[in-house]
Amino acid sequence: MFKLLLVSSNKASLSGLASALAEHSDVDLSWAESGERALKIASDTTIDLVITDERLGDMTGLEFAGRLVSVNPRINCASVSQLSPENFHDASEGLGLMAQLPVRPGKEDAGKLIQCLSNLKENTHASL
């Protein structure tokens, strides 16, 4: 079971992704409406992946990722961003982001995220 936390002040912007993720029986989804709330949840709960919108109301997704590293560096994070892949890489370097998502991510993006998490889990278990 993968525990995922979606962070957005506007649930509609991640609703397509949330619907696609909910189709996977091994996914437990929860929501936070702000970066601060998500950081609180991340400090108290085991989470496999946090997915942030580009803007969270109280901070950007990249600012959140930077703060998440100090709360729990083991939590994977993906963020919606309109930046070019090169600019996103430069802006997010060192933040431990596993993926850049397009504006209004959907079913294909959900599949890629779940596959990536599955691969990470397999690799972690293989090395133990």
mmCIF file with all atom_site columns, C-alpha atoms in Angstrom:
data_model
loop_
_atom_site.group_PDB
_atom_site.id
_atom_site.type_symbol
_atom_site.label_atom_id
_atom_site.label_alt_id
_atom_site.label_comp_id
_atom_site.label_asym_id
_atom_site.label_entity_id
_atom_site.label_seq_id
_atom_site.pdbx_PDB_ins_code
_atom_site.Cartn_x
_atom_site.Cartn_y
_atom_site.Cartn_z
_atom_site.occupancy
_atom_site.B_iso_or_equiv
_atom_site.pdbx_formal_charge
_atom_site.auth_seq_id
_atom_site.auth_comp_id
_atom_site.auth_asym_id
_atom_site.auth_atom_id
_atom_site.pdbx_PDB_model_num
ATOM 1   C CA . MET A 1 1   ? 0.000  0.000  0.000   1.00 0.00 ? 1   MET A CA 1
ATOM 2   C CA . PHE A 1 2   ? 1.307  3.414  -0.979  1.00 0.00 ? 2   PHE A CA 1
ATOM 3   C CA . LYS A 1 3   ? 0.339  6.403  1.163   1.00 0.00 ? 3   LYS A CA 1
ATOM 4   C CA . LEU A 1 4   ? 0.106  9.535  -0.978  1.00 0.00 ? 4   LEU A CA 1
ATOM 5   C CA . LEU A 1 5   ? -0.529 13.101 0.113   1.00 0.00 ? 5   LEU A CA 1
ATOM 6   C CA . LEU A 1 6   ? -1.817 15.596 -2.439  1.00 0.00 ? 6   LEU A CA 1
ATOM 7   C CA . VAL A 1 7   ? -1.190 19.241 -1.566  1.00 0.00 ? 7   VAL A CA 1
ATOM 8   C CA . SER A 1 8   ? -3.183 22.012 -3.214  1.00 0.00 ? 8   SER A CA 1
ATOM 9   C CA . SER A 1 9   ? -5.249 25.002 -2.215  1.00 0.00 ? 9   SER A CA 1
ATOM 10  C CA . ASN A 1 10  ? -7.404 24.176 -5.280  1.00 0.00 ? 10  ASN A CA 1
ATOM 11  C CA . LYS A 1 11  ? -8.399 20.482 -5.361  1.00 0.00 ? 11  LYS A CA 1
ATOM 12  C CA . ALA A 1 12  ? -9.745 20.857 -8.901  1.00 0.00 ? 12  ALA A CA 1
ATOM 13  C CA . SER A 1 13  ? -6.217 21.342 -10.262 1.00 0.00 ? 13  SER A CA 1
ATOM 14  C CA . LEU A 1 14  ? -5.180 17.848 -9.106  1.00 0.00 ? 14  LEU A CA 1
ATOM 15  C CA . SER A 1 15  ? -8.583 16.158 -9.424  1.00 0.00 ? 15  SER A CA 1
ATOM 16  C CA . GLY A 1 16  ? -7.720 14.241 -12.619 1.00 0.00 ? 16  GLY A CA 1
ATOM 17  C CA . LEU A 1 17  ? -4.574 12.887 -11.030 1.00 0.00 ? 17  LEU A CA 1
ATOM 18  C CA . ALA A 1 18  ? -6.420 12.054 -7.805  1.00 0.00 ? 18  ALA A CA 1
ATOM 19  C CA . SER A 1 19  ? -9.121 10.143 -9.711  1.00 0.00 ? 19  SER A CA 1
ATOM 20  C CA . ALA A 1 20  ? -6.512 8.171  -11.647 1.00 0.00 ? 20  ALA A CA 1
ATOM 21  C CA . LEU A 1 21  ? -4.529 7.378  -8.496  1.00 0.00 ? 21  LEU A CA 1
ATOM 22  C CA . ALA A 1 22  ? -7.706 6.275  -6.679  1.00 0.00 ? 22  ALA A CA 1
ATOM 23  C CA . GLU A 1 23  ? -8.196 3.588  -9.350  1.00 0.00 ? 23  GLU A CA 1
ATOM 24  C CA . HIS A 1 24  ? -5.133 1.784  -7.966  1.00 0.00 ? 24  HIS A CA 1
ATOM 25  C CA . SER A 1 25  ? -6.130 -0.574 -5.156  1.00 0.00 ? 25  SER A CA 1
ATOM 26  C CA . ASP A 1 26  ? -2.727 -0.178 -3.502  1.00 0.00 ? 26  ASP A CA 1
ATOM 27  C CA . VAL A 1 27  ? -3.017 3.612  -3.058  1.00 0.00 ? 27  VAL A CA 1
ATOM 28  C CA . ASP A 1 28  ? -4.249 5.446  0.021   1.00 0.00 ? 28  ASP A CA 1
ATOM 29  C CA . LEU A 1 29  ? -4.861 9.127  -0.847  1.00 0.00 ? 29  LEU A CA 1
ATOM 30  C CA . SER A 1 30  ? -5.173 12.071 1.483   1.00 0.00 ? 30  SER A CA 1
ATOM 31  C CA . TRP A 1 31  ? -5.233 15.840 0.931   1.00 0.00 ? 31  TRP A CA 1
ATOM 32  C CA . ALA A 1 32  ? -3.757 18.939 2.534   1.00 0.00 ? 32  ALA A CA 1
ATOM 33  C CA . GLU A 1 33  ? -4.909 22.427 1.581   1.00 0.00 ? 33  GLU A CA 1
ATOM 34  C CA . SER A 1 34  ? -1.635 24.213 2.341   1.00 0.00 ? 34  SER A CA 1
ATOM 35  C CA . GLY A 1 35  ? 2.081  23.633 2.558   1.00 0.00 ? 35  GLY A CA 1
ATOM 36  C CA . GLU A 1 36  ? 2.099  24.202 6.314   1.00 0.00 ? 36  GLU A CA 1
ATOM 37  C CA . ARG A 1 37  ? -0.661 21.634 6.841   1.00 0.00 ? 37  ARG A CA 1
ATOM 38  C CA . ALA A 1 38  ? 1.174  19.121 4.627   1.00 0.00 ? 38  ALA A CA 1
ATOM 39  C CA . LEU A 1 39  ? 4.415  19.621 6.562   1.00 0.00 ? 39  LEU A CA 1
ATOM 40  C CA . LYS A 1 40  ? 2.544  18.927 9.807   1.00 0.00 ? 40  LYS A CA 1
ATOM 41  C CA . ILE A 1 41  ? 1.043  15.748 8.332   1.00 0.00 ? 41  ILE A CA 1
ATOM 42  C CA . ALA A 1 42  ? 4.453  14.671 6.982   1.00 0.00 ? 42  ALA A CA 1
ATOM 43  C CA . SER A 1 43  ? 6.042  15.083 10.401  1.00 0.00 ? 43  SER A CA 1
ATOM 44  C CA . ASP A 1 44  ? 3.352  12.932 12.081  1.00 0.00 ? 44  ASP A CA 1
ATOM 45  C CA . THR A 1 45  ? 2.496  10.304 9.462   1.00 0.00 ? 45  THR A CA 1
ATOM 46  C CA . THR A 1 46  ? 4.274  7.768  7.274   1.00 0.00 ? 46  THR A CA 1
ATOM 47  C CA . ILE A 1 47  ? 3.940  8.936  3.664   1.00 0.00 ? 47  ILE A CA 1
ATOM 48  C CA . ASP A 1 48  ? 5.457  7.405  0.533   1.00 0.00 ? 48  ASP A CA 1
ATOM 49  C CA . LEU A 1 49  ? 4.887  10.345 -1.803  1.00 0.00 ? 49  LEU A CA 1
ATOM 50  C CA . VAL A 1 50  ? 3.794  13.960 -1.567  1.00 0.00 ? 50  VAL A CA 1
ATOM 51  C CA . ILE A 1 51  ? 2.459  15.515 -4.765  1.00 0.00 ? 51  ILE A CA 1
ATOM 52  C CA . THR A 1 52  ? 2.299  19.287 -4.750  1.00 0.00 ? 52  THR A CA 1
ATOM 53  C CA . ASP A 1 53  ? 0.533  21.766 -6.930  1.00 0.00 ? 53  ASP A CA 1
ATOM 54  C CA . GLU A 1 54  ? 2.707  24.546 -8.328  1.00 0.00 ? 54  GLU A CA 1
ATOM 55  C CA . ARG A 1 55  ? 1.281  27.083 -5.879  1.00 0.00 ? 55  ARG A CA 1
ATOM 56  C CA . LEU A 1 56  ? -0.048 26.024 -2.487  1.00 0.00 ? 56  LEU A CA 1
ATOM 57  C CA . GLY A 1 57  ? -1.460 29.298 -1.216  1.00 0.00 ? 57  GLY A CA 1
ATOM 58  C CA . ASP A 1 58  ? 1.154  29.756 1.498   1.00 0.00 ? 58  ASP A CA 1
ATOM 59  C CA . MET A 1 59  ? 4.228  28.734 -0.554  1.00 0.00 ? 59  MET A CA 1
ATOM 60  C CA . THR A 1 60  ? 5.218  27.241 -3.893  1.00 0.00 ? 60  THR A CA 1
ATOM 61  C CA . GLY A 1 61  ? 5.595  23.532 -4.504  1.00 0.00 ? 61  GLY A CA 1
ATOM 62  C CA . LEU A 1 62  ? 9.369  23.940 -4.770  1.00 0.00 ? 62  LEU A CA 1
ATOM 63  C CA . GLU A 1 63  ? 9.518  25.889 -1.494  1.00 0.00 ? 63  GLU A CA 1
ATOM 64  C CA . PHE A 1 64  ? 7.495  23.096 0.093   1.00 0.00 ? 64  PHE A CA 1
ATOM 65  C CA . ALA A 1 65  ? 9.912  20.454 -1.251  1.00 0.00 ? 65  ALA A CA 1
ATOM 66  C CA . GLY A 1 66  ? 12.825 22.341 0.293   1.00 0.00 ? 66  GLY A CA 1
ATOM 67  C CA . ARG A 1 67  ? 11.105 22.412 3.664   1.00 0.00 ? 67  ARG A CA 1
ATOM 68  C CA . LEU A 1 68  ? 9.991  18.778 3.420   1.00 0.00 ? 68  LEU A CA 1
ATOM 69  C CA . VAL A 1 69  ? 13.623 17.664 3.188   1.00 0.00 ? 69  VAL A CA 1
ATOM 70  C CA . SER A 1 70  ? 14.237 19.101 6.661   1.00 0.00 ? 70  SER A CA 1
ATOM 71  C CA . VAL A 1 71  ? 11.043 17.537 8.086   1.00 0.00 ? 71  VAL A CA 1
ATOM 72  C CA . ASN A 1 72  ? 11.566 14.077 6.593   1.00 0.00 ? 72  ASN A CA 1
ATOM 73  C CA . PRO A 1 73  ? 14.144 13.539 3.829   1.00 0.00 ? 73  PRO A CA 1
ATOM 74  C CA . ARG A 1 74  ? 12.856 9.996  3.207   1.00 0.00 ? 74  ARG A CA 1
ATOM 75  C CA . ILE A 1 75  ? 9.517  11.147 1.758   1.00 0.00 ? 75  ILE A CA 1
ATOM 76  C CA . ASN A 1 76  ? 9.441  11.203 -2.030  1.00 0.00 ? 76  ASN A CA 1
ATOM 77  C CA . CYS A 1 77  ? 8.035  14.331 -3.633  1.00 0.00 ? 77  CYS A CA 1
ATOM 78  C CA . ALA A 1 78  ? 6.718  15.291 -7.070  1.00 0.00 ? 78  ALA A CA 1
ATOM 79  C CA . SER A 1 79  ? 5.631  18.788 -8.055  1.00 0.00 ? 79  SER A CA 1
ATOM 80  C CA . VAL A 1 80  ? 3.516  20.398 -10.736 1.00 0.00 ? 80  VAL A CA 1
ATOM 81  C CA . SER A 1 81  ? 5.526  23.012 -12.580 1.00 0.00 ? 81  SER A CA 1
ATOM 82  C CA . GLN A 1 82  ? 5.220  25.043 -15.760 1.00 0.00 ? 82  GLN A CA 1
ATOM 83  C CA . LEU A 1 83  ? 9.001  25.466 -15.927 1.00 0.00 ? 83  LEU A CA 1
ATOM 84  C CA . SER A 1 84  ? 10.928 23.881 -18.774 1.00 0.00 ? 84  SER A CA 1
ATOM 85  C CA . PRO A 1 85  ? 12.560 20.582 -17.745 1.00 0.00 ? 85  PRO A CA 1
ATOM 86  C CA . GLU A 1 86  ? 15.980 22.286 -17.676 1.00 0.00 ? 86  GLU A CA 1
ATOM 87  C CA . ASN A 1 87  ? 14.791 25.204 -15.542 1.00 0.00 ? 87  ASN A CA 1
ATOM 88  C CA . PHE A 1 88  ? 12.887 22.825 -13.259 1.00 0.00 ? 88  PHE A CA 1
ATOM 89  C CA . HIS A 1 89  ? 16.018 20.739 -12.798 1.00 0.00 ? 89  HIS A CA 1
ATOM 90  C CA . ASP A 1 90  ? 18.043 23.845 -11.925 1.00 0.00 ? 90  ASP A CA 1
ATOM 91  C CA . ALA A 1 91  ? 15.377 25.167 -9.530  1.00 0.00 ? 91  ALA A CA 1
ATOM 92  C CA . SER A 1 92  ? 14.812 21.824 -7.808  1.00 0.00 ? 92  SER A CA 1
ATOM 93  C CA . GLU A 1 93  ? 18.360 20.495 -7.596  1.00 0.00 ? 93  GLU A CA 1
ATOM 94  C CA . GLY A 1 94  ? 19.067 19.173 -4.117  1.00 0.00 ? 94  GLY A CA 1
ATOM 95  C CA . LEU A 1 95  ? 15.384 19.047 -3.141  1.00 0.00 ? 95  LEU A CA 1
ATOM 96  C CA . GLY A 1 96  ? 15.010 15.332 -3.772  1.00 0.00 ? 96  GLY A CA 1
ATOM 97  C CA . LEU A 1 97  ? 12.115 15.639 -6.203  1.00 0.00 ? 97  LEU A CA 1
ATOM 98  C CA . MET A 1 98  ? 11.388 12.449 -8.100  1.00 0.00 ? 98  MET A CA 1
ATOM 99  C CA . ALA A 1 99  ? 9.246  14.024 -10.812 1.00 0.00 ? 99  ALA A CA 1
ATOM 100 C CA . GLN A 1 100 ? 8.050  17.177 -12.473 1.00 0.00 ? 100 GLN A CA 1
ATOM 101 C CA . LEU A 1 101 ? 4.356  16.991 -13.320 1.00 0.00 ? 101 LEU A CA 1
ATOM 102 C CA . PRO A 1 102 ? 2.523  19.015 -15.961 1.00 0.00 ? 102 PRO A CA 1
ATOM 103 C CA . VAL A 1 103 ? -0.266 21.443 -15.143 1.00 0.00 ? 103 VAL A CA 1
ATOM 104 C CA . ARG A 1 104 ? -3.416 19.318 -14.732 1.00 0.00 ? 104 ARG A CA 1
ATOM 105 C CA . PRO A 1 105 ? -1.694 15.923 -14.437 1.00 0.00 ? 105 PRO A CA 1
ATOM 106 C CA . GLY A 1 106 ? -3.813 12.906 -15.295 1.00 0.00 ? 106 GLY A CA 1
ATOM 107 C CA . LYS A 1 107 ? -3.988 9.153  -15.761 1.00 0.00 ? 107 LYS A CA 1
ATOM 108 C CA . GLU A 1 108 ? -0.673 8.745  -17.603 1.00 0.00 ? 108 GLU A CA 1
ATOM 109 C CA . ASP A 1 109 ? 1.150  10.746 -14.921 1.00 0.00 ? 109 ASP A CA 1
ATOM 110 C CA . ALA A 1 110 ? -0.508 8.676  -12.178 1.00 0.00 ? 110 ALA A CA 1
ATOM 111 C CA . GLY A 1 111 ? 0.687  5.475  -13.817 1.00 0.00 ? 111 GLY A CA 1
ATOM 112 C CA . LYS A 1 112 ? 4.251  6.764  -14.074 1.00 0.00 ? 112 LYS A CA 1
ATOM 113 C CA . LEU A 1 113 ? 4.279  7.820  -10.410 1.00 0.00 ? 113 LEU A CA 1
ATOM 114 C CA . ILE A 1 114 ? 2.971  4.456  -9.200  1.00 0.00 ? 114 ILE A CA 1
ATOM 115 C CA . GLN A 1 115 ? 5.493  2.626  -11.396 1.00 0.00 ? 115 GLN A CA 1
ATOM 116 C CA . CYS A 1 116 ? 8.316  4.776  -10.027 1.00 0.00 ? 116 CYS A CA 1
ATOM 117 C CA . LEU A 1 117 ? 7.219  4.108  -6.429  1.00 0.00 ? 117 LEU A CA 1
ATOM 118 C CA . SER A 1 118 ? 6.985  0.377  -7.157  1.00 0.00 ? 118 SER A CA 1
ATOM 119 C CA . ASN A 1 119 ? 10.493 0.387  -8.616  1.00 0.00 ? 119 ASN A CA 1
ATOM 120 C CA . LEU A 1 120 ? 11.838 2.260  -5.589  1.00 0.00 ? 120 LEU A CA 1
ATOM 121 C CA . LYS A 1 121 ? 10.162 -0.199 -3.219  1.00 0.00 ? 121 LYS A CA 1
ATOM 122 C CA . GLU A 1 122 ? 11.558 -3.204 -5.134  1.00 0.00 ? 122 GLU A CA 1
ATOM 123 C CA . ASN A 1 123 ? 15.056 -1.735 -5.164  1.00 0.00 ? 123 ASN A CA 1
ATOM 124 C CA . THR A 1 124 ? 14.906 -0.961 -1.458  1.00 0.00 ? 124 THR A CA 1
ATOM 125 C CA . HIS A 1 125 ? 13.805 -4.492 -0.608  1.00 0.00 ? 125 HIS A CA 1
ATOM 126 C CA . ALA A 1 126 ? 16.396 -6.009 -2.950  1.00 0.00 ? 126 ALA A CA 1
ATOM 127 C CA . SER A 1 127 ? 19.206 -4.150 -1.182  1.00 0.00 ? 127 SER A CA 1
ATOM 128 C CA . LEU A 1 128 ? 18.147 -5.202 2.318   1.00 0.00 ? 128 LEU A CA 1
#
